[in-house]
Amino acid sequence: MVQVFDTTLRDGEQAPGGGMAGTAKLAVARQLARLGVDVVEAGFPSASAAEFEAVGAIAAEFRERGPVVCGMARATAADIDRCALAVTRAARPRIHTFLATSDIHLQHKLHITRSEALRTVAAMVRQARRRVAEVQFSPEDATRSAPAFLLAVLDEAVAAGASILNIPDTVGYATPEEYGALLLTVVERYGSAVTVSAHCHDDLGLAVANSLAAVGSGARQVECTINGIGERAGNAALEEVVMALRTRRDRLGLDTAIDATGLVRTSRMVERLTRIRVPPNKAVVGKNAFAHQSGIHQAGVLEHRATYEIMRRESVGFEGESIVLGKLSGRHALKARLLGIGVPVGDALVNRLFPRFKALANTKRRVSDTDLERLVASERGLTSLEGGANAR
């Protein structure tokens, strides 16, 4: 199984304009637990007093059972102590500490040497391990770090007590081939002694592909967010990672514990609370993800859904009809929708209605059920006036 580490409440909340109040964060945490995530990264306790309180409330929510509650901390004593205080009430607390390892970050952001970085990682992971049983370490900007130095940092973290190593593609720079190769190196170096985790950003649109490459290389935790929200272009989308693994088990042979029927509901909740809209064409949870408007596609789906659907819409929580009537729709779709709304029609009526349906569809993006009912009533009225012909 692949563990799902959800960072919607930490990295996802860093999306511009996507901040949530403490009560909203708690509501999302509860929904994530219902969804079946393994780890909830509740926030960054040292960011503010409100954030500390929000993380503490989430930890208290799961003080008896539930997902791991993780807090993030910079590799400083103050951050780690603050994080420990926030998560300690959880039944399964985790501290996630990090330090940048790329030369560009060391020189231009942290202003420290590689030797100083090594000493800091060892000391701070050791301190975190004294506070909680489960410590995760991330070498920030790992994919732009010198490989030998990156491994030296990871060695220090493991020796100091980190049991989870997260390898972040912080700026979305890696390609699937190179990210998969990097993760394989880490997996082979530490074996079963640690859990290797993937954290990918979507700057080049490769976050989900990179995450799947990591799983293929042996990573058994994937960090992601609902709707893929996060810094800049966002993170790997949880719903996409989960359904890619489930739909293509023939390739990777792995799955998650996520209850996929709750994906749409969770997506809509996060969309509402963050005010970050989900694009209609968003994979898995976008309103058009299972919609069909082309007449050719509609005819195929009406015969057998697998012609154009690789997942069942119900499996991710969608309800209702997936056929969208518009200017590209054909007679098959028109007849099926009329029958679907309880209008008993035969081919003769469909053939008479079709030109008028097309004319209407050219004036609006979507023909509603009400529109269809009016068309049928109008057509039957006309045929009655013309001689009482049977409209059916």
PDB file of C-alpha atoms in Angstrom, residues 120-230:
ATOM      1  CA  THR A 120      22.219  21.494  11.791  1.00  0.00           C
ATOM      2  CA  VAL A 121      20.358  18.514  10.340  1.00  0.00           C
ATOM      3  CA  ALA A 122      21.949  16.107  12.801  1.00  0.00           C
ATOM      4  CA  ALA A 123      21.236  18.308  15.820  1.00  0.00           C
ATOM      5  CA  MET A 124      17.681  19.277  14.898  1.00  0.00           C
ATOM      6  CA  VAL A 125      16.489  15.819  13.871  1.00  0.00           C
ATOM      7  CA  ARG A 126      17.928  14.507  17.124  1.00  0.00           C
ATOM      8  CA  GLN A 127      16.009  17.144  19.057  1.00  0.00           C
ATOM      9  CA  ALA A 128      12.778  16.357  17.212  1.00  0.00           C
ATOM     10  CA  ARG A 129      13.245  12.657  17.908  1.00  0.00           C
ATOM     11  CA  ARG A 130      13.512  13.402  21.618  1.00  0.00           C
ATOM     12  CA  ARG A 131      10.128  15.106  21.481  1.00  0.00           C
ATOM     13  CA  VAL A 132       8.115  12.626  19.371  1.00  0.00           C
ATOM     14  CA  ALA A 133       8.512   9.051  18.222  1.00  0.00           C
ATOM     15  CA  GLU A 134       8.030   9.802  14.532  1.00  0.00           C
ATOM     16  CA  VAL A 135      10.251  12.301  12.712  1.00  0.00           C
ATOM     17  CA  GLN A 136      10.175  13.106   9.020  1.00  0.00           C
ATOM     18  CA  PHE A 137      13.012  15.001   7.386  1.00  0.00           C
ATOM     19  CA  SER A 138      12.970  16.854   4.053  1.00  0.00           C
ATOM     20  CA  PRO A 139      16.004  18.210   2.190  1.00  0.00           C
ATOM     21  CA  GLU A 140      14.343  21.229   0.587  1.00  0.00           C
ATOM     22  CA  ASP A 141      15.092  21.654  -3.138  1.00  0.00           C
ATOM     23  CA  ALA A 142      16.424  18.109  -3.232  1.00  0.00           C
ATOM     24  CA  THR A 143      16.165  17.795  -7.003  1.00  0.00           C
ATOM     25  CA  ARG A 144      18.587  20.685  -7.529  1.00  0.00           C
ATOM     26  CA  SER A 145      21.016  19.505  -4.850  1.00  0.00           C
ATOM     27  CA  ALA A 146      24.400  17.915  -5.520  1.00  0.00           C
ATOM     28  CA  PRO A 147      23.682  14.160  -5.290  1.00  0.00           C
ATOM     29  CA  ALA A 148      26.621  13.248  -3.055  1.00  0.00           C
ATOM     30  CA  PHE A 149      25.861  16.064  -0.609  1.00  0.00           C
ATOM     31  CA  LEU A 150      22.148  15.220  -0.612  1.00  0.00           C
ATOM     32  CA  LEU A 151      22.926  11.649   0.410  1.00  0.00           C
ATOM     33  CA  ALA A 152      25.316  12.865   3.103  1.00  0.00           C
ATOM     34  CA  VAL A 153      22.516  14.999   4.576  1.00  0.00           C
ATOM     35  CA  LEU A 154      20.089  12.089   4.470  1.00  0.00           C
ATOM     36  CA  ASP A 155      22.655   9.885   6.231  1.00  0.00           C
ATOM     37  CA  GLU A 156      22.838  12.426   9.053  1.00  0.00           C
ATOM     38  CA  ALA A 157      19.060  12.584   9.321  1.00  0.00           C
ATOM     39  CA  VAL A 158      18.663   8.817   9.508  1.00  0.00           C
ATOM     40  CA  ALA A 159      21.483   8.465  12.040  1.00  0.00           C
ATOM     41  CA  ALA A 160      19.806  11.137  14.191  1.00  0.00           C
ATOM     42  CA  GLY A 161      16.454   9.301  14.217  1.00  0.00           C
ATOM     43  CA  ALA A 162      14.411  10.240  11.143  1.00  0.00           C
ATOM     44  CA  SER A 163      12.253   7.331  10.046  1.00  0.00           C
ATOM     45  CA  ILE A 164      10.669   9.057   7.047  1.00  0.00           C
ATOM     46  CA  LEU A 165      12.733  10.738   4.343  1.00  0.00           C
ATOM     47  CA  ASN A 166      10.803  13.032   2.062  1.00  0.00           C
ATOM     48  CA  ILE A 167      12.499  14.020  -1.200  1.00  0.00           C
ATOM     49  CA  PRO A 168      10.853  17.254  -2.363  1.00  0.00           C
ATOM     50  CA  ASP A 169      10.898  18.568  -5.895  1.00  0.00           C
ATOM     51  CA  THR A 170      10.361  21.956  -4.309  1.00  0.00           C
ATOM     52  CA  VAL A 171      10.298  24.029  -7.487  1.00  0.00           C
ATOM     53  CA  GLY A 172       8.765  21.449  -9.837  1.00  0.00           C
ATOM     54  CA  TYR A 173      12.006  21.122 -11.797  1.00  0.00           C
ATOM     55  CA  ALA A 174      12.434  17.371 -12.206  1.00  0.00           C
ATOM     56  CA  THR A 175      11.216  15.118 -14.990  1.00  0.00           C
ATOM     57  CA  PRO A 176       9.693  11.720 -14.157  1.00  0.00           C
ATOM     58  CA  GLU A 177      12.784   9.821 -15.327  1.00  0.00           C
ATOM     59  CA  GLU A 178      15.243  11.758 -13.194  1.00  0.00           C
ATOM     60  CA  TYR A 179      12.966  12.000 -10.176  1.00  0.00           C
ATOM     61  CA  GLY A 180      12.279   8.277 -10.308  1.00  0.00           C
ATOM     62  CA  ALA A 181      16.024   7.593 -10.536  1.00  0.00           C
ATOM     63  CA  LEU A 182      16.732   9.834  -7.542  1.00  0.00           C
ATOM     64  CA  LEU A 183      14.060   8.141  -5.442  1.00  0.00           C
ATOM     65  CA  LEU A 184      15.384   4.719  -6.421  1.00  0.00           C
ATOM     66  CA  THR A 185      18.844   5.723  -5.180  1.00  0.00           C
ATOM     67  CA  VAL A 186      17.379   6.739  -1.824  1.00  0.00           C
ATOM     68  CA  VAL A 187      15.201   3.609  -1.533  1.00  0.00           C
ATOM     69  CA  GLU A 188      18.122   1.312  -2.294  1.00  0.00           C
ATOM     70  CA  ARG A 189      20.425   3.151   0.118  1.00  0.00           C
ATOM     71  CA  TYR A 190      18.191   2.781   3.183  1.00  0.00           C
ATOM     72  CA  GLY A 191      16.013  -0.212   2.375  1.00  0.00           C
ATOM     73  CA  SER A 192      13.298  -0.970   4.920  1.00  0.00           C
ATOM     74  CA  ALA A 193      14.958   1.187   7.603  1.00  0.00           C
ATOM     75  CA  VAL A 194      13.002   4.250   6.489  1.00  0.00           C
ATOM     76  CA  THR A 195       9.886   5.181   4.539  1.00  0.00           C
ATOM     77  CA  VAL A 196      10.742   7.185   1.431  1.00  0.00           C
ATOM     78  CA  SER A 197       8.240   9.874   0.498  1.00  0.00           C
ATOM     79  CA  ALA A 198       7.608  11.940  -2.642  1.00  0.00           C
ATOM     80  CA  HIS A 199       6.640  15.616  -2.584  1.00  0.00           C
ATOM     81  CA  CYS A 200       6.211  17.147  -6.028  1.00  0.00           C
ATOM     82  CA  HIS A 201       5.233  20.583  -7.253  1.00  0.00           C
ATOM     83  CA  ASP A 202       3.492  21.246 -10.542  1.00  0.00           C
ATOM     84  CA  ASP A 203       5.505  24.110 -12.068  1.00  0.00           C
ATOM     85  CA  LEU A 204       6.042  22.103 -15.265  1.00  0.00           C
ATOM     86  CA  GLY A 205       2.779  20.166 -14.977  1.00  0.00           C
ATOM     87  CA  LEU A 206       4.622  17.020 -13.883  1.00  0.00           C
ATOM     88  CA  ALA A 207       3.732  16.688 -10.199  1.00  0.00           C
ATOM     89  CA  VAL A 208       1.483  13.645 -10.530  1.00  0.00           C
ATOM     90  CA  ALA A 209       3.717  11.986 -13.131  1.00  0.00           C
ATOM     91  CA  ASN A 210       6.736  12.508 -10.884  1.00  0.00           C
ATOM     92  CA  SER A 211       4.852  11.130  -7.877  1.00  0.00           C
ATOM     93  CA  LEU A 212       3.921   7.989  -9.796  1.00  0.00           C
ATOM     94  CA  ALA A 213       7.517   7.611 -10.959  1.00  0.00           C
ATOM     95  CA  ALA A 214       8.567   7.779  -7.304  1.00  0.00           C
ATOM     96  CA  VAL A 215       6.091   5.051  -6.368  1.00  0.00           C
ATOM     97  CA  GLY A 216       7.438   2.939  -9.206  1.00  0.00           C
ATOM     98  CA  SER A 217      10.895   3.370  -7.697  1.00  0.00           C
ATOM     99  CA  GLY A 218       9.801   2.214  -4.257  1.00  0.00           C
ATOM    100  CA  ALA A 219       8.492   5.326  -2.493  1.00  0.00           C
ATOM    101  CA  ARG A 220       5.670   4.299  -0.192  1.00  0.00           C
ATOM    102  CA  GLN A 221       4.384   7.695   0.875  1.00  0.00           C
ATOM    103  CA  VAL A 222       3.093  10.365  -1.485  1.00  0.00           C
ATOM    104  CA  GLU A 223       2.500  13.945  -0.354  1.00  0.00           C
ATOM    105  CA  CYS A 224      -0.341  15.703  -2.102  1.00  0.00           C
ATOM    106  CA  THR A 225      -3.188  18.166  -1.720  1.00  0.00           C
ATOM    107  CA  ILE A 226      -6.881  18.191  -2.506  1.00  0.00           C
ATOM    108  CA  ASN A 227      -7.418  19.803  -5.929  1.00  0.00           C
ATOM    109  CA  GLY A 228      -3.623  20.120  -6.268  1.00  0.00           C
ATOM    110  CA  ILE A 229      -3.605  23.496  -4.515  1.00  0.00           C
ATOM    111  CA  GLY A 230      -0.382  24.925  -3.132  1.00  0.00           C
TER     112      GLY A 230
END
